[in-house]
XYZ file of C-alpha atoms in Angstrom:
370
model
C 19.269 -168.002 -143.651
C 17.708 -169.089 -146.938
C 20.767 -168.155 -148.959
C 22.861 -170.797 -147.134
C 20.657 -173.643 -148.385
C 18.358 -175.859 -146.337
C 20.970 -178.561 -145.663
C 23.708 -176.249 -144.402
C 24.266 -175.062 -140.868
C 23.967 -171.271 -140.515
C 26.437 -169.258 -138.468
C 25.911 -165.518 -138.047
C 28.726 -163.233 -137.062
C 27.345 -160.219 -135.195
C 29.000 -157.112 -133.812
C 29.307 -156.841 -130.041
C 27.234 -153.649 -130.120
C 24.348 -155.577 -131.727
C 24.278 -158.451 -129.239
C 21.626 -157.133 -126.828
C 19.430 -155.748 -129.597
C 19.585 -159.057 -131.488
C 18.512 -161.000 -128.418
C 15.581 -158.611 -127.992
C 14.713 -159.081 -131.666
C 14.624 -162.859 -131.113
C 12.273 -162.318 -128.157
C 9.964 -160.363 -130.451
C 10.107 -163.018 -133.180
C 9.061 -165.760 -130.776
C 6.878 -163.755 -128.389
C 5.576 -160.845 -130.519
C 6.560 -158.297 -127.896
C 9.595 -156.581 -126.396
C 10.661 -156.284 -122.740
C 9.022 -153.397 -120.873
C 12.385 -151.703 -120.269
C 12.969 -151.556 -124.035
C 9.477 -150.292 -124.838
C 9.940 -147.254 -122.586
C 13.295 -146.179 -124.044
C 13.710 -144.390 -127.386
C 17.435 -145.264 -127.777
C 16.739 -148.940 -126.984
C 13.841 -149.081 -129.443
C 15.979 -147.494 -132.138
C 18.734 -150.054 -131.574
C 16.230 -152.888 -131.968
C 14.746 -151.186 -135.030
C 18.169 -150.964 -136.710
C 18.836 -154.653 -136.111
C 15.331 -155.577 -137.278
C 15.934 -153.639 -140.465
C 19.348 -155.277 -140.956
C 17.935 -158.808 -140.622
C 14.760 -157.972 -142.555
C 12.075 -158.352 -139.886
C 9.526 -155.761 -141.117
C 6.934 -156.642 -138.474
C 9.377 -155.607 -135.752
C 10.273 -152.413 -137.652
C 6.595 -151.453 -137.734
C 6.131 -152.406 -134.077
C 9.082 -150.234 -132.975
C 7.859 -147.363 -135.133
C 4.432 -147.373 -133.468
C 5.990 -147.442 -129.995
C 8.428 -144.632 -130.802
C 5.621 -142.331 -131.928
C 3.990 -142.688 -128.495
C 7.086 -141.526 -126.558
C 8.147 -137.951 -125.787
C 11.272 -136.783 -127.566
C 14.135 -134.618 -126.363
C 17.008 -133.037 -128.279
C 19.231 -136.132 -128.173
C 16.545 -138.640 -129.084
C 15.187 -136.469 -131.926
C 18.679 -136.233 -133.426
C 19.176 -139.975 -132.989
C 15.842 -140.669 -134.714
C 16.913 -138.607 -137.730
C 20.251 -140.390 -137.884
C 18.688 -143.844 -137.739
C 15.962 -142.986 -140.268
C 18.585 -141.976 -142.830
C 20.552 -145.218 -142.401
C 17.936 -147.943 -142.697
C 16.553 -149.572 -145.813
C 12.938 -149.455 -144.607
C 12.856 -145.662 -144.944
C 9.159 -145.460 -145.837
C 8.143 -147.569 -142.851
C 9.901 -145.285 -140.390
C 9.189 -141.997 -142.172
C 6.682 -140.997 -139.438
C 9.554 -141.126 -136.924
C 11.687 -138.831 -139.076
C 8.756 -136.418 -139.475
C 8.127 -136.358 -135.719
C 11.822 -135.699 -135.034
C 11.883 -132.848 -137.538
C 8.779 -131.272 -136.013
C 10.316 -131.482 -132.541
C 13.579 -129.829 -133.624
C 11.808 -127.011 -135.482
C 9.490 -126.298 -132.536
C 12.460 -126.460 -130.134
C 14.346 -123.653 -131.909
C 11.775 -121.834 -134.042
C 11.209 -118.921 -131.680
C 14.357 -119.294 -129.576
C 17.468 -118.521 -131.622
C 19.660 -117.963 -128.494
C 18.969 -121.580 -127.546
C 20.119 -122.680 -131.012
C 23.295 -120.608 -130.688
C 23.997 -122.246 -127.333
C 23.186 -125.850 -128.262
C 24.336 -126.021 -131.885
C 27.523 -127.935 -131.076
C 25.328 -130.808 -129.810
C 23.566 -131.243 -133.168
C 24.627 -133.726 -135.848
C 24.620 -132.559 -139.459
C 21.154 -133.963 -140.228
C 19.584 -132.063 -137.308
C 21.381 -128.819 -138.174
C 20.071 -129.078 -141.725
C 16.483 -129.546 -140.543
C 16.658 -126.472 -138.302
C 18.448 -124.053 -140.632
C 16.280 -124.988 -143.620
C 13.091 -124.131 -141.702
C 11.328 -121.211 -143.427
C 9.850 -119.759 -140.239
C 13.104 -119.648 -138.252
C 13.570 -116.089 -136.980
C 17.243 -115.834 -137.929
C 19.369 -113.369 -139.880
C 21.972 -114.682 -142.329
C 24.930 -113.230 -140.392
C 23.776 -115.192 -137.350
C 23.235 -118.337 -139.432
C 26.844 -118.113 -140.647
C 28.154 -117.756 -137.069
C 26.064 -120.741 -135.970
C 27.360 -122.971 -138.784
C 30.943 -121.889 -138.057
C 30.565 -122.637 -134.342
C 29.069 -126.027 -135.167
C 31.881 -126.935 -137.561
C 34.600 -125.947 -135.076
C 32.984 -128.018 -132.330
C 32.328 -131.124 -134.442
C 35.461 -131.097 -136.599
C 38.596 -130.102 -134.664
C 40.908 -130.899 -137.616
C 41.210 -128.008 -140.077
C 41.128 -130.253 -143.156
C 37.871 -131.815 -141.998
C 36.340 -128.369 -141.372
C 37.363 -127.243 -144.854
C 35.644 -130.240 -146.390
C 32.383 -130.006 -144.448
C 32.045 -126.216 -144.800
C 32.941 -126.186 -148.493
C 30.219 -128.735 -149.199
C 27.515 -127.549 -146.799
C 27.837 -123.821 -146.067
C 25.761 -122.560 -149.001
C 23.025 -125.107 -148.195
C 22.489 -123.449 -144.821
C 23.429 -119.789 -145.337
C 22.197 -117.435 -148.044
C 25.420 -115.537 -148.555
C 23.761 -112.925 -150.771
C 21.833 -111.576 -147.787
C 24.796 -111.277 -145.434
C 26.145 -107.837 -144.543
C 29.315 -106.527 -146.174
C 31.083 -106.669 -142.818
C 30.282 -110.344 -142.406
C 31.291 -111.119 -146.012
C 34.694 -109.619 -145.251
C 34.947 -112.023 -142.302
C 34.191 -114.890 -144.677
C 37.154 -113.896 -146.847
C 39.457 -113.795 -143.836
C 38.145 -117.002 -142.224
C 40.741 -119.770 -142.022
C 38.052 -122.417 -141.556
C 37.055 -122.031 -145.217
C 39.137 -122.882 -148.246
C 40.303 -119.525 -149.623
C 39.239 -120.206 -153.228
C 35.796 -121.352 -152.121
C 35.356 -118.330 -149.821
C 36.404 -115.933 -152.595
C 33.916 -117.478 -155.026
C 31.057 -117.341 -152.510
C 31.730 -113.722 -151.593
C 32.059 -112.687 -155.241
C 28.694 -114.246 -156.072
C 27.109 -112.480 -153.075
C 28.539 -109.111 -154.103
C 27.307 -109.500 -157.690
C 23.845 -110.204 -156.287
C 23.980 -107.050 -154.184
C 25.008 -104.972 -157.203
C 22.102 -106.323 -159.245
C 19.669 -105.813 -156.329
C 20.841 -102.574 -154.683
C 19.468 -101.534 -151.287
C 16.951 -98.735 -151.182
C 18.409 -95.267 -150.550
C 17.830 -93.881 -147.091
C 15.366 -91.014 -146.986
C 16.204 -87.934 -145.035
C 13.857 -86.321 -142.522
C 11.751 -89.441 -141.963
C 10.977 -91.465 -138.875
C 10.353 -94.752 -140.659
C 10.722 -97.869 -138.541
C 13.427 -100.343 -139.618
C 12.447 -103.816 -140.820
C 14.244 -107.139 -141.237
C 13.604 -108.978 -144.483
C 14.173 -112.730 -144.838
C 13.691 -114.259 -148.293
C 12.934 -117.941 -148.878
C 13.326 -119.842 -152.134
C 12.032 -123.274 -151.058
C 9.465 -124.722 -151.009
C 7.874 -121.507 -152.354
C 9.307 -118.094 -153.081
C 8.288 -115.998 -150.113
C 9.491 -113.077 -148.020
C 9.000 -112.606 -144.285
C 9.240 -109.017 -143.056
C 9.710 -108.380 -139.334
C 8.670 -105.075 -137.745
C 8.957 -104.182 -134.063
C 7.005 -101.271 -132.552
C 7.542 -99.736 -129.116
C 4.495 -99.450 -126.872
C 5.120 -95.738 -126.060
C 5.192 -94.923 -129.788
C 1.893 -96.730 -130.307
C 0.328 -94.969 -127.306
C 1.318 -91.598 -128.761
C -0.605 -92.220 -131.985
C -3.530 -89.898 -132.513
C -6.755 -91.110 -134.130
C -5.887 -92.108 -137.729
C -2.227 -91.595 -136.864
C 0.214 -94.031 -138.413
C 3.680 -95.531 -138.128
C 5.333 -96.379 -141.433
C 8.092 -98.895 -141.938
C 11.156 -98.375 -144.060
C 10.633 -99.352 -147.681
C 11.847 -102.810 -148.656
C 12.176 -104.877 -151.818
C 10.212 -108.010 -152.575
C 11.386 -109.499 -155.889
C 12.095 -106.080 -157.360
C 8.952 -104.316 -156.115
C 8.999 -101.789 -153.284
C 6.669 -102.180 -150.296
C 5.999 -100.601 -146.910
C 4.066 -101.737 -143.844
C 1.761 -99.219 -142.179
C 0.508 -99.530 -138.594
C -2.448 -97.281 -137.818
C -4.792 -96.251 -135.013
C -8.066 -96.697 -136.860
C -11.424 -95.091 -136.146
C -14.395 -97.084 -137.353
C -17.160 -98.282 -135.010
C -14.484 -98.308 -132.304
C -10.840 -97.367 -132.233
C -8.530 -100.282 -133.038
C -5.047 -101.227 -134.231
C -4.846 -101.702 -137.987
C -2.058 -103.051 -140.173
C -1.654 -102.498 -143.912
C 0.663 -103.463 -146.759
C 1.402 -100.763 -149.336
C 3.017 -101.228 -152.739
C 5.154 -98.220 -153.737
C 4.838 -98.058 -157.534
C 7.405 -96.568 -159.870
C 4.855 -94.879 -162.132
C 4.322 -97.850 -164.457
C 1.023 -99.648 -164.923
C 2.333 -102.925 -163.527
C -0.200 -105.059 -161.659
C 1.274 -106.793 -158.632
C -0.689 -109.845 -157.457
C 0.126 -110.385 -153.790
C -0.669 -113.119 -151.295
C 0.012 -111.757 -147.827
C -0.288 -112.799 -144.198
C -0.040 -110.747 -141.004
C 1.247 -112.363 -137.820
C 1.684 -111.008 -134.288
C 3.614 -112.531 -131.394
C 1.549 -113.318 -128.298
C 2.954 -112.615 -124.853
C 1.614 -115.823 -123.284
C 3.488 -118.190 -125.622
C 5.939 -115.829 -127.399
C 4.899 -117.559 -130.639
C 3.738 -115.721 -133.758
C 0.026 -116.216 -134.423
C -1.498 -115.655 -137.863
C -4.238 -113.007 -137.833
C -4.811 -112.225 -141.522
C -4.443 -114.142 -144.774
C -5.552 -112.448 -147.986
C -4.770 -111.702 -151.635
C -4.873 -108.414 -153.530
C -3.955 -106.984 -156.947
C -2.005 -103.791 -156.356
C -2.141 -101.245 -159.200
C -0.548 -97.842 -159.765
C -3.855 -96.280 -158.672
C -3.709 -97.841 -155.225
C -2.144 -95.412 -152.740
C -3.666 -96.544 -149.436
C -2.472 -100.127 -149.085
C -4.489 -103.166 -148.115
C -4.867 -104.920 -144.781
C -7.105 -104.970 -141.730
C -8.662 -102.271 -139.566
C -8.521 -104.449 -136.448
C -5.566 -106.833 -136.501
C -6.066 -108.226 -132.999
C -9.891 -108.177 -132.898
C -10.055 -105.933 -129.828
C -10.571 -102.305 -128.895
C -7.695 -99.843 -128.915
C -7.833 -99.525 -125.118
C -7.494 -103.288 -124.629
C -4.762 -103.530 -127.249
C -2.594 -100.732 -125.873
C -3.180 -101.291 -122.127
C -0.634 -102.604 -119.668
C -2.367 -106.003 -119.695
C -2.249 -106.253 -123.470
C -1.539 -109.841 -124.624
C 0.636 -108.600 -127.488
C 3.320 -106.308 -126.036
C 6.355 -108.231 -124.758
C 8.648 -106.031 -122.648
C 6.933 -102.990 -124.203
C 7.572 -104.201 -127.766
C 5.015 -105.344 -130.358
C 6.450 -107.987 -132.701
C 4.841 -108.092 -136.147
C 5.535 -110.263 -139.171
C 4.258 -110.002 -142.729
C 4.590 -112.944 -145.122
C 4.520 -111.850 -148.775
C 4.568 -113.780 -152.055
C 3.495 -112.592 -155.507
C 3.891 -112.778 -159.253
C 3.897 -110.014 -161.850
C 1.478 -109.785 -164.767
């Protein structure tokens, strides 16, 4: 090493766990390649990469990075990649690995929350953070709280350790303000949380609910319930989930409609309207309606409509548009033919959009007031 001086003999003390990786690093330094068994293994490549970073061999770091990007990831290797990427000095050089690991984890759980609930105890903190901070994750806050609690109990058997990790991380993963009152009561009674911290979190959530009260239920209506998930990062946005039964859609007459329950988006009231439209041909239409309070407020809205496909069970974006809602607008804005097919094809038994007789819809909404 240069710091020892040219005339001095250099002796390196290495950890036993680094021995094999260091020998492989030396092979790379002298031969510019790694053994074939190492090249085909993500864990082995990551071990070499860590040692190459420690002993400042950037050419080997770049070589390992390129090889890692060519290999298929699984849950364990994706988590390991995230862990390694956060503990090396050459963070920019291996950023593509971290990005690939994040994309794998999000795709692995994005449309399969039961899998996340089952596998959460296998995830390190960095992987859990990536998944729960994903905007498109189809997850309610009560469920997110249960998942974090299960994870903490599995990873930290000592109560003091659980207190520390939950006190510092819970609000990063769970938006307490959107939890139900029943679940907030559970938070207060939970022994895994420090009592003072739990009381403060619940109090803040309750104050939020008082300042943003739920809409009153309307009597004598058959409005379909919705689930509303609000995101603050990277952009303020709301996802609204609506599920329609196939028999209810089949029973729609021409120009008949199904209306969702009203919901708040940043203080404004909206509804989603599904309709059997009659234009050149009958089709399934979807519309967003702003329910004004009688003022002349203009609401500028960017909205997207998504529908889940039966073949993949993934949501697919069908509409992206913008509109300025005014107090004079009573019809809503959207599309007359969401799925670009006739009504008969849409509603038939072979329809690509009904999954177990249920149509899964999602509206993404963001706006600003003027």
